[in-house]
mmCIF file of C-alpha atoms and ligand atoms in Angstrom:
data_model
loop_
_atom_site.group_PDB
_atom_site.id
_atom_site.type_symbol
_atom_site.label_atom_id
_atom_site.label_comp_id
_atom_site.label_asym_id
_atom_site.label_seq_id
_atom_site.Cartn_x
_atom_site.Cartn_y
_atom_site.Cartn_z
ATOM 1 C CA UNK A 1 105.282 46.355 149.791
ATOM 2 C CA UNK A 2 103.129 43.563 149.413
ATOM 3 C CA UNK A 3 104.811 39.958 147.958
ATOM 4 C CA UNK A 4 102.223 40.148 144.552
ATOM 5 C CA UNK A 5 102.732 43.501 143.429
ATOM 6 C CA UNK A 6 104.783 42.959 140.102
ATOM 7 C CA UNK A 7 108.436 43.486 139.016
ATOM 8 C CA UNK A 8 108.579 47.036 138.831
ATOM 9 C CA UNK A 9 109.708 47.548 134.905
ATOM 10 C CA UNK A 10 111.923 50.286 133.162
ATOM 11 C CA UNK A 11 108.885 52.702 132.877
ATOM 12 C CA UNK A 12 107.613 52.309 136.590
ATOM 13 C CA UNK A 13 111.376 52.943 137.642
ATOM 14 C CA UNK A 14 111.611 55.957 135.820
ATOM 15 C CA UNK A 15 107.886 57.144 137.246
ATOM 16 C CA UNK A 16 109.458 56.480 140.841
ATOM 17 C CA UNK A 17 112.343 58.341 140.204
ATOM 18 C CA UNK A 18 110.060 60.872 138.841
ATOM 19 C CA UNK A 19 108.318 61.336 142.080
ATOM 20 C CA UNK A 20 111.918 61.522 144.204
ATOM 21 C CA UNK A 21 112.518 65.057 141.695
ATOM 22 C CA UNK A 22 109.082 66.442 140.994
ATOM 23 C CA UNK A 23 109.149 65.804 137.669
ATOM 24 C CA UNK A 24 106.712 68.314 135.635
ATOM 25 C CA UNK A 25 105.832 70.623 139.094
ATOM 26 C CA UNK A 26 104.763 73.700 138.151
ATOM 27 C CA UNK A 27 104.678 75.331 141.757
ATOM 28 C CA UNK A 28 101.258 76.717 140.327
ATOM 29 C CA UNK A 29 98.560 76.677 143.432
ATOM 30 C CA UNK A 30 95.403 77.434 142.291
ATOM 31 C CA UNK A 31 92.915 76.811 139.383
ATOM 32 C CA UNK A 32 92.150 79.472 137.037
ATOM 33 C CA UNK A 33 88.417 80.217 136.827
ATOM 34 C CA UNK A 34 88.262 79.576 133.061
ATOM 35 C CA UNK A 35 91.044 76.502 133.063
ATOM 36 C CA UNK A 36 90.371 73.526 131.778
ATOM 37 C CA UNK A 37 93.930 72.253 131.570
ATOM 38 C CA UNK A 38 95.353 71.838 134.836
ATOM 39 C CA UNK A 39 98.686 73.248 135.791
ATOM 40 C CA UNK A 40 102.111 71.658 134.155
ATOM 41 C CA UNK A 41 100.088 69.512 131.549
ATOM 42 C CA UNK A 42 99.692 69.066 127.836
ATOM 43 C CA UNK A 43 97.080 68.057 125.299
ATOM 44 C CA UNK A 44 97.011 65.036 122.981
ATOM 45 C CA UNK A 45 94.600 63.692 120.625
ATOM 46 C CA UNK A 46 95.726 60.130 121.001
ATOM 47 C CA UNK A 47 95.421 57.930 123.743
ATOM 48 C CA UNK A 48 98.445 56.953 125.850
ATOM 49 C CA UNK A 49 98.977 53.374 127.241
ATOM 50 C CA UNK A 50 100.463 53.678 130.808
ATOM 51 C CA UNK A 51 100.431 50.258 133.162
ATOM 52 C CA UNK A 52 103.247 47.844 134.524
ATOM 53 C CA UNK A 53 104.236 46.899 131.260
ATOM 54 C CA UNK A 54 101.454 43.609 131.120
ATOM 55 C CA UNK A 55 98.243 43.418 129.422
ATOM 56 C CA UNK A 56 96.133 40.702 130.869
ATOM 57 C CA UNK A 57 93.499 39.304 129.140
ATOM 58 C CA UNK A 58 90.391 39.349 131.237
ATOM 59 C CA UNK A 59 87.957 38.000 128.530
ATOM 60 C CA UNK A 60 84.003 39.192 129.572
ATOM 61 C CA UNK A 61 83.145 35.756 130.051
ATOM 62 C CA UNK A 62 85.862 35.056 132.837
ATOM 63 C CA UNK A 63 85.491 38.316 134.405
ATOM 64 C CA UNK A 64 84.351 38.744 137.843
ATOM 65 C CA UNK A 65 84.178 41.829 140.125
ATOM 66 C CA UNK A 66 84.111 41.234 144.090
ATOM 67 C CA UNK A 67 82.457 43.958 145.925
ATOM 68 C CA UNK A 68 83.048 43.400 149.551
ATOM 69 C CA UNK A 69 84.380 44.883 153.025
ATOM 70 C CA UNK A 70 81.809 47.185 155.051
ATOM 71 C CA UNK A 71 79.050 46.554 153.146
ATOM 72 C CA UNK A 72 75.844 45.049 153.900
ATOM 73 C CA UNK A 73 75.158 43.069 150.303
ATOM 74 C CA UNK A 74 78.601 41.666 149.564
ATOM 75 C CA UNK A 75 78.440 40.979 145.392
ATOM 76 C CA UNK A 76 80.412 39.260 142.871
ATOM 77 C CA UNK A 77 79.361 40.757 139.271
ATOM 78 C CA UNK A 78 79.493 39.550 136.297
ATOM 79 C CA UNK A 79 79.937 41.444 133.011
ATOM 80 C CA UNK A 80 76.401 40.417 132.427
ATOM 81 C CA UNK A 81 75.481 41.265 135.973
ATOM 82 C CA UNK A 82 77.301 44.809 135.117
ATOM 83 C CA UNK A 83 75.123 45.466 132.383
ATOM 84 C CA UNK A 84 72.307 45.003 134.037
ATOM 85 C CA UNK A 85 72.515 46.870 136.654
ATOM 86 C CA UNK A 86 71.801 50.713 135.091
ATOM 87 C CA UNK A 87 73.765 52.678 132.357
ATOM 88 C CA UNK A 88 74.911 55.867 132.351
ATOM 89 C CA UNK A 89 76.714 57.875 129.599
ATOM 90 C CA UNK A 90 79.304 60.312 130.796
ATOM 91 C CA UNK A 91 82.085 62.656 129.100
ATOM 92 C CA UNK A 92 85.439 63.792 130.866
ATOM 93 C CA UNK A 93 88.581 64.611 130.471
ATOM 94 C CA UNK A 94 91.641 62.783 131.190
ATOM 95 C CA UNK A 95 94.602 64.037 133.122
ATOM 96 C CA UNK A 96 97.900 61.788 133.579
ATOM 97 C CA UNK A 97 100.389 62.578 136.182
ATOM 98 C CA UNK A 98 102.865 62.432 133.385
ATOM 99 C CA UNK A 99 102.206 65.623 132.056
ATOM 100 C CA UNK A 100 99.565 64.357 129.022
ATOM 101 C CA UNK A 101 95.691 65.354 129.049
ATOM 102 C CA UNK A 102 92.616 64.201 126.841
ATOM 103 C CA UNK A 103 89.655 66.504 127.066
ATOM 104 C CA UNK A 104 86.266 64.612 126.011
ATOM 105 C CA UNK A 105 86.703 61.469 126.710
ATOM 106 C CA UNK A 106 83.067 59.517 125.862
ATOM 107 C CA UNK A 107 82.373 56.826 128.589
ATOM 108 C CA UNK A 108 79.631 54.095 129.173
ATOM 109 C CA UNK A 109 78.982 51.829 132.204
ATOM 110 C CA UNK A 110 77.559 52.508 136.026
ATOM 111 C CA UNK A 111 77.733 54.997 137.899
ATOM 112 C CA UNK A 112 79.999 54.447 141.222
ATOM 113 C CA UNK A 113 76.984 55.801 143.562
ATOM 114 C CA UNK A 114 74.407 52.611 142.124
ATOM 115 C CA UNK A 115 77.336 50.351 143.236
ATOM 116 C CA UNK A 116 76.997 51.848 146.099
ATOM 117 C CA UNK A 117 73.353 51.624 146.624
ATOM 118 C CA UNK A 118 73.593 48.156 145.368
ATOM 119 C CA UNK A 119 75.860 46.517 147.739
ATOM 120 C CA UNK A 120 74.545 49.296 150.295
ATOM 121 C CA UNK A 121 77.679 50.489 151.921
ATOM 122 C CA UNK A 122 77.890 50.758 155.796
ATOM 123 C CA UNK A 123 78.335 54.533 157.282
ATOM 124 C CA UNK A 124 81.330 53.338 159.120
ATOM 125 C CA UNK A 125 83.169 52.588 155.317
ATOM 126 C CA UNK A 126 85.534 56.038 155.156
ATOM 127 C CA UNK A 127 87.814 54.609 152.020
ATOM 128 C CA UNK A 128 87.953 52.269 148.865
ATOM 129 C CA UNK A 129 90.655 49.930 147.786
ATOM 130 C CA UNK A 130 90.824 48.553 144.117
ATOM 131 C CA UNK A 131 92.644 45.479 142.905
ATOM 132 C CA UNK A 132 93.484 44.244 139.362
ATOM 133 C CA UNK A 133 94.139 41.367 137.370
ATOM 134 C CA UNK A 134 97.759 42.578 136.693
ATOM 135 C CA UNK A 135 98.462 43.084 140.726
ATOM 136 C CA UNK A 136 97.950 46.880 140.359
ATOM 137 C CA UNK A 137 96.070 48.650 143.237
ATOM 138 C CA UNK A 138 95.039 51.890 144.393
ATOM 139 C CA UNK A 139 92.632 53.722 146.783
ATOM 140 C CA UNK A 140 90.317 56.364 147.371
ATOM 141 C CA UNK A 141 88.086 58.247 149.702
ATOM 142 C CA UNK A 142 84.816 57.372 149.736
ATOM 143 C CA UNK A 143 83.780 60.841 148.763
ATOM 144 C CA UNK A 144 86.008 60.754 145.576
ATOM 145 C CA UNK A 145 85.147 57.573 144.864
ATOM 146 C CA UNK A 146 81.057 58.681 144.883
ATOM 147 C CA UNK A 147 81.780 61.565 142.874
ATOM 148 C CA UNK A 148 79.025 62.404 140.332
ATOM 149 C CA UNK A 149 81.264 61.615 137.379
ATOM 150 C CA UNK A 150 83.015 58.949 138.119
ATOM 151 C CA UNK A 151 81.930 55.284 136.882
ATOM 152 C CA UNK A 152 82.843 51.431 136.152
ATOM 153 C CA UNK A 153 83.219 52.002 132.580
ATOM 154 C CA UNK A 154 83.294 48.988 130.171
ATOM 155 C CA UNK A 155 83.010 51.182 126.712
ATOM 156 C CA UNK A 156 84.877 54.234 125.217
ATOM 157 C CA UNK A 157 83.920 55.891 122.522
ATOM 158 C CA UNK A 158 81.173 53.978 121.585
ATOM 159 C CA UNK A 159 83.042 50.582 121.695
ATOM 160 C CA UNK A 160 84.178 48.053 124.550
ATOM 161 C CA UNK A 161 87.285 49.177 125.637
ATOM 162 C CA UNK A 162 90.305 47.651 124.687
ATOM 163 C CA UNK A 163 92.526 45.390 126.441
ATOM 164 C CA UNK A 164 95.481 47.947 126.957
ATOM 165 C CA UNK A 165 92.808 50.417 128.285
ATOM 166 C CA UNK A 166 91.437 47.960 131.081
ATOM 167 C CA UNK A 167 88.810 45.757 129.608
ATOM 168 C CA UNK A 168 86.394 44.503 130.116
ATOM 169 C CA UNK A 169 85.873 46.625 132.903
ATOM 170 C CA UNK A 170 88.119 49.767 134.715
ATOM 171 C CA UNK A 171 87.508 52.938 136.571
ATOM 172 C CA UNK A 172 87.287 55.901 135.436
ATOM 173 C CA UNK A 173 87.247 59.145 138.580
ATOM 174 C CA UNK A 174 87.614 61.975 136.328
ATOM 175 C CA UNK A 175 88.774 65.180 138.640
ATOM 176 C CA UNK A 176 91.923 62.849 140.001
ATOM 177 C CA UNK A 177 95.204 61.798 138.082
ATOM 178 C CA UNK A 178 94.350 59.163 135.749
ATOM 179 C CA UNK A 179 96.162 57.005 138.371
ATOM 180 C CA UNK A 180 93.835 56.845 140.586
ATOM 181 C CA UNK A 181 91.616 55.096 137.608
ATOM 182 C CA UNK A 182 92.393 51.514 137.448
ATOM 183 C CA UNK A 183 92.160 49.402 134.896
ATOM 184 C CA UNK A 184 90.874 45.340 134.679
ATOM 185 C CA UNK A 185 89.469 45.790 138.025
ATOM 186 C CA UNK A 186 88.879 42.815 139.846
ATOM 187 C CA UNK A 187 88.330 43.663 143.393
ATOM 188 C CA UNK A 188 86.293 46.853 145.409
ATOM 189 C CA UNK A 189 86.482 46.946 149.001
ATOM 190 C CA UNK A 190 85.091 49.330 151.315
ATOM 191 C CA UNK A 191 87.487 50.048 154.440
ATOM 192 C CA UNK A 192 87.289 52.296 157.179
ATOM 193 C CA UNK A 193 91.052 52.544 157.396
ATOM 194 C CA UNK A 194 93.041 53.843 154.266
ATOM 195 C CA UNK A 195 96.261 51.596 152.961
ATOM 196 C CA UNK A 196 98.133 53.133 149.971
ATOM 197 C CA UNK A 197 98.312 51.530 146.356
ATOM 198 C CA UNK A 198 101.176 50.574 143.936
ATOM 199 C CA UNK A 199 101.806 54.385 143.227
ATOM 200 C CA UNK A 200 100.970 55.741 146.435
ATOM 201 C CA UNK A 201 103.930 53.220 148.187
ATOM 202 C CA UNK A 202 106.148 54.756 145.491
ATOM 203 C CA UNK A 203 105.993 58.368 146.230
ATOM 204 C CA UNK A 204 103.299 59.196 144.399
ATOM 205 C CA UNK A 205 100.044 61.671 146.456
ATOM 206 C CA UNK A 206 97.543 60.116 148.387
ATOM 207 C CA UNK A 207 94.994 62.026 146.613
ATOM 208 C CA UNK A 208 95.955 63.014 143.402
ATOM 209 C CA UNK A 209 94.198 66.447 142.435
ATOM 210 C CA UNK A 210 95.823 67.640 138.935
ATOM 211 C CA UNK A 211 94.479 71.100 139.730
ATOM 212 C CA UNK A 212 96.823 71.291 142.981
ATOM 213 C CA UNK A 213 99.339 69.304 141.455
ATOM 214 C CA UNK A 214 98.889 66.567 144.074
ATOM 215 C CA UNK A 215 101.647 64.791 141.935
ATOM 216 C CA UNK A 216 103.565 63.437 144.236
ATOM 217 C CA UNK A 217 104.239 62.674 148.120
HETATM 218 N N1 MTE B 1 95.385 47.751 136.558
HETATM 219 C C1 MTE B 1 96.071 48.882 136.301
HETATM 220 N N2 MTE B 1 95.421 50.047 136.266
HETATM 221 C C2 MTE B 1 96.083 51.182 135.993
HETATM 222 C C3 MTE B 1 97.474 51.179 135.795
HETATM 223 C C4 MTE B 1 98.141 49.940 135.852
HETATM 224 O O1 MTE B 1 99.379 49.833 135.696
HETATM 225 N N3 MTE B 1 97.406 48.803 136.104
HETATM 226 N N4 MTE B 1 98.136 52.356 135.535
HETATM 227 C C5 MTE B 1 97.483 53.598 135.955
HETATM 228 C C6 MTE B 1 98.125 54.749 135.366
HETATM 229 S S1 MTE B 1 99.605 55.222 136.028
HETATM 230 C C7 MTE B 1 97.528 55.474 134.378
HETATM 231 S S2 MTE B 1 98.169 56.930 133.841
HETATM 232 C C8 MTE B 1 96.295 54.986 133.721
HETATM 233 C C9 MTE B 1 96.541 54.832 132.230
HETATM 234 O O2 MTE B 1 95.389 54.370 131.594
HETATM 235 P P1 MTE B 1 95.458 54.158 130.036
HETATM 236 O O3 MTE B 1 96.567 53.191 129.742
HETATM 237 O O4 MTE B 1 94.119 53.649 129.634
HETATM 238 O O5 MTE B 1 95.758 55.516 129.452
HETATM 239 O O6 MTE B 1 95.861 53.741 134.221
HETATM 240 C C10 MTE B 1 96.010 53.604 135.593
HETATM 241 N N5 MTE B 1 95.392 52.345 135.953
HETATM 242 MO MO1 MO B 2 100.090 57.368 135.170
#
């Protein structure tokens, strides 16, 4: 494990020990053609708080995004810079790998493919890594990360997200455990080799599909 990932705390032992049992597996395979909650979770109205037990506070003026790796426009955005480039609205649902879901989730910000188009990834980029201000990182595929509904989103509900929820700025890929969404992003790259995040190094899937339960490892 890399020397800056944090102190893992009481919560993010229990979620590794979690993983090592299968905590909340179904064994269900498939998706329902009507579902719209995936297998082994639960609704809830309110909205959880789930991180490494540390808020930082990324104010907008100090925040900064590098966009780097295979691409052929390497950019550092501001939160001004963000909000220039184009909005797009989008609603989802949330699913967390700890059993709780949150259907209609209202989200501002850009879309993932303009950040594409704007730093103008290379062909030879296969995967995406994601750093944050609190040490946290993750990764994805390219082709999840490009997916139609997924975004940098800097608002929820009509209002700047709050600091517990990742502001100024986090990621939002809908059709993946909420995991794979990280909050006060700090750093994209583009790779052509994958390297697993904080969760994935702690037993938790590569991939992350709530409708497979890709829960853990
Ligand atoms: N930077 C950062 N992003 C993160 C995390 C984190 O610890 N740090 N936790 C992940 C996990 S496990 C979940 S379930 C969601 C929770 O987001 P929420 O607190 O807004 O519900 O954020 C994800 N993104
Ligand atoms: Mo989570």
């Amino acid at each position: 494990m890399a020397d800056d990932t944090p102190d893992d705390s009481k919560l993010t032992k229990s979620k590794s020990r979690w993983a090592e049992l299968g905590k909340f597996l179904t064994g269900q395979r498939s998706r329902p053609e009507d579902a719209r909650l995936p297998p082994g979770q639960h609704l809830v109205t309110s909205w959880p708080v789930l991180d490494l037990g540390q808020t930082p506070n990324v104010s907008q003026d100090v925040w900064r995004l590098d966009i780097v790796g295979l691409v052929d426009d390497p950019q550092t955005w501001t939160f001004q810079g963000m909000m220039d480039q184009p909005q797009v609205k989008a609603v989802s649902d949330i699913h967390c790998v700890t059993s709780w879901s949150r259907y209609d989730n209202h989200w501002d910000g850009v879309s993932t493919t303009h950040l594409m188009e704007a730093v103008r990834v290379k062909e030879t980029a296969r995967h995406v890594l994601f750093t944050c201000n609190d040490g946290y990182t993750t990764n994805l595929t390219i082709e999840d990360f490009a997916s139609p509904d997924a975004l940098l989103a800097h608002s929820w509900e009509d209002a700047p997200l709050t600091a517990e929820h990742g502001a100024p700025v986090r990621l939002v890929v809908p059709h993946l455990y909420f995991w794979k969404s990280p909050k006060w992003l700090r750093k994209i790259e583009f790779v052509a080799k994958d390297h697993p995040g904080f969760w994935e190094l702690r037993g938790y899937h590569n991939r992350g599909d709530p409708w497979t339960e890709q829960r853990y490892s």
